[in-house]
mmCIF file of C-alpha atoms in Angstrom:
data_model
loop_
_atom_site.group_PDB
_atom_site.id
_atom_site.type_symbol
_atom_site.label_atom_id
_atom_site.label_comp_id
_atom_site.label_asym_id
_atom_site.label_seq_id
_atom_site.Cartn_x
_atom_site.Cartn_y
_atom_site.Cartn_z
ATOM 1 C CA MET M 1 3.666 12.610 -32.110
ATOM 2 C CA ARG M 2 1.175 15.574 -30.660
ATOM 3 C CA ALA M 3 -2.465 15.067 -30.201
ATOM 4 C CA ASP M 4 -3.320 18.271 -31.953
ATOM 5 C CA ALA M 5 -0.692 17.229 -34.920
ATOM 6 C CA VAL M 6 -3.707 14.423 -36.296
ATOM 7 C CA ARG M 7 -6.620 16.931 -35.533
ATOM 8 C CA GLY M 8 -8.431 17.504 -39.050
ATOM 9 C CA HIS M 9 -6.674 13.925 -40.437
ATOM 10 C CA LEU M 10 -8.561 12.099 -38.625
ATOM 11 C CA ASP M 11 -11.395 11.290 -40.447
ATOM 12 C CA GLY M 12 -8.951 10.275 -43.119
ATOM 13 C CA LEU M 13 -7.003 8.250 -41.125
ATOM 14 C CA LEU M 14 -10.118 5.947 -40.002
ATOM 15 C CA LEU M 15 -11.453 5.699 -43.799
ATOM 16 C CA ALA M 16 -8.233 4.502 -45.111
ATOM 17 C CA VAL M 17 -7.556 1.579 -42.268
ATOM 18 C CA LEU M 18 -11.571 0.572 -43.059
ATOM 19 C CA GLU M 19 -10.659 0.838 -47.041
ATOM 20 C CA PRO M 20 -9.468 -3.088 -46.857
ATOM 21 C CA GLY M 21 -12.395 -3.759 -45.383
ATOM 22 C CA PRO M 22 -14.780 -4.217 -42.417
ATOM 23 C CA LEU M 23 -12.737 -3.823 -38.772
ATOM 24 C CA HIS M 24 -13.707 -3.432 -35.098
ATOM 25 C CA GLY M 25 -12.873 -0.473 -33.172
ATOM 26 C CA TYR M 26 -9.387 -2.108 -31.302
ATOM 27 C CA ALA M 27 -8.389 -3.147 -34.343
ATOM 28 C CA ILE M 28 -8.875 0.320 -36.727
ATOM 29 C CA ILE M 29 -6.182 1.411 -33.357
ATOM 30 C CA ALA M 30 -4.096 -1.565 -33.887
ATOM 31 C CA ALA M 31 -3.752 -0.261 -37.883
ATOM 32 C CA VAL M 32 -3.874 3.174 -37.581
ATOM 33 C CA GLN M 33 -0.358 2.824 -35.301
ATOM 34 C CA GLN M 34 0.782 -0.215 -37.365
ATOM 35 C CA ARG M 35 0.558 1.916 -40.620
ATOM 36 C CA SER M 36 2.147 4.855 -39.216
ATOM 37 C CA GLY M 37 5.348 3.174 -37.547
ATOM 38 C CA GLY M 38 3.586 3.180 -34.373
ATOM 39 C CA VAL M 39 4.041 6.988 -35.009
ATOM 40 C CA LEU M 40 0.177 7.690 -34.245
ATOM 41 C CA ASP M 41 -0.829 6.043 -30.937
ATOM 42 C CA LEU M 42 -5.180 6.722 -31.241
ATOM 43 C CA ARG M 43 -6.741 6.740 -28.480
ATOM 44 C CA THR M 44 -10.584 4.809 -27.453
ATOM 45 C CA GLY M 45 -12.183 8.107 -26.526
ATOM 46 C CA THR M 46 -11.109 9.784 -29.780
ATOM 47 C CA ILE M 47 -12.151 7.296 -32.173
ATOM 48 C CA TYR M 48 -14.989 6.266 -30.835
ATOM 49 C CA PRO M 49 -17.025 9.320 -31.355
ATOM 50 C CA ALA M 50 -15.551 10.163 -34.482
ATOM 51 C CA LEU M 51 -16.647 6.343 -35.679
ATOM 52 C CA ASN M 52 -19.880 7.505 -34.793
ATOM 53 C CA ARG M 53 -20.083 10.754 -35.872
ATOM 54 C CA LEU M 54 -18.847 9.367 -39.905
ATOM 55 C CA GLU M 55 -21.709 6.453 -39.555
ATOM 56 C CA ARG M 56 -24.180 9.221 -39.046
ATOM 57 C CA LEU M 57 -23.280 10.812 -41.614
ATOM 58 C CA GLY M 58 -23.602 8.141 -43.737
ATOM 59 C CA LEU M 59 -19.556 7.434 -44.501
ATOM 60 C CA LEU M 60 -19.529 4.468 -42.505
ATOM 61 C CA SER M 61 -21.587 1.446 -41.795
ATOM 62 C CA SER M 62 -21.432 -0.701 -38.707
ATOM 63 C CA THR M 63 -22.428 -4.226 -37.932
ATOM 64 C CA TRP M 64 -22.982 -5.616 -34.475
ATOM 65 C CA GLU M 65 -20.555 -8.786 -34.752
ATOM 66 C CA SER M 66 -20.287 -11.933 -31.285
ATOM 67 C CA VAL M 67 -17.250 -13.434 -30.821
ATOM 68 C CA GLY M 68 -17.514 -16.178 -27.920
ATOM 69 C CA GLU M 69 -19.488 -14.399 -25.602
ATOM 70 C CA ARG M 70 -18.310 -11.009 -26.448
ATOM 71 C CA ARG M 71 -20.270 -8.451 -28.801
ATOM 72 C CA ARG M 72 -18.053 -5.815 -30.544
ATOM 73 C CA ARG M 73 -18.829 -3.297 -33.543
ATOM 74 C CA CYS M 74 -17.812 -3.996 -37.145
ATOM 75 C CA TYR M 75 -17.687 -0.371 -38.879
ATOM 76 C CA ALA M 76 -17.343 -0.749 -43.050
ATOM 77 C CA LEU M 77 -16.639 2.122 -45.331
ATOM 78 C CA THR M 78 -20.265 3.323 -47.565
ATOM 79 C CA GLU M 79 -19.900 4.055 -51.207
ATOM 80 C CA ALA M 80 -20.088 8.061 -49.881
ATOM 81 C CA GLY M 81 -16.807 6.744 -47.717
ATOM 82 C CA ARG M 82 -14.992 5.878 -50.808
ATOM 83 C CA GLY M 83 -15.766 8.975 -51.925
ATOM 84 C CA SER M 84 -15.164 10.970 -49.059
ATOM 85 C CA LEU M 85 -11.222 8.933 -48.741
ATOM 86 C CA ALA M 86 -10.389 10.258 -52.226
ATOM 87 C CA GLY M 87 -11.520 13.187 -51.148
ATOM 88 C CA GLU M 88 -9.508 13.173 -48.218
ATOM 89 C CA ARG M 89 -6.307 12.260 -50.251
ATOM 90 C CA THR M 90 -6.611 14.697 -52.183
ATOM 91 C CA ALA M 91 -6.501 17.155 -49.633
ATOM 92 C CA TRP M 92 -4.443 15.726 -48.173
ATOM 93 C CA ASP M 93 -1.736 15.624 -51.069
ATOM 94 C CA GLU M 94 -2.832 20.035 -51.691
ATOM 95 C CA PHE M 95 -2.079 20.480 -48.085
ATOM 96 C CA THR M 96 1.553 18.561 -48.161
ATOM 97 C CA THR M 97 2.497 20.270 -51.344
ATOM 98 C CA ALA M 98 2.047 23.545 -49.760
ATOM 99 C CA ILE M 99 3.419 22.929 -46.775
ATOM 100 C CA GLY M 100 6.266 21.152 -48.983
ATOM 101 C CA SER M 101 6.971 24.466 -50.283
ATOM 102 C CA VAL M 102 7.090 26.614 -47.985
ATOM 103 C CA LEU M 103 9.419 24.764 -45.409
ATOM 104 C CA ASN M 104 11.829 23.831 -48.080
ATOM 105 C CA PRO M 105 11.489 25.995 -50.754
ATOM 106 C CA ALA M 106 13.710 25.531 -54.178
ATOM 107 C CA ALA M 107 16.554 26.894 -54.862
ATOM 108 C CA PRO M 108 15.888 30.947 -56.123
ATOM 109 C CA PRO M 109 16.540 30.781 -59.506
ATOM 110 C CA SER M 110 19.528 32.462 -61.367
ATOM 111 C CA PRO M 111 19.902 35.453 -61.859
ATOM 112 C CA ALA M 112 20.108 36.690 -65.683
ATOM 113 C CA THR M 113 23.333 37.872 -67.287
#
């Protein structure tokens, strides 16, 4: 899938995969890929700036976690992030309904006789 197809929906994707609980960056990428059946393959250069932006907006919080000698940052939804995710879902439903109505219009009504 083209990268520009995800543009505008990245925030919703990231918030949705964090809804069940905190994840580190690579796990977020893997979750998006798994949930999309392998269709969406986000790059680290795409998600980390988005995660940092979402954190600055107060939609995510992060903590550092040590795994062996490695440290990684784990991200979690805030209450504001949960509210934003609900808004993203509503906007997605409206968008797909509108696009679906154009791409797959219902059969025209039969003329009255």
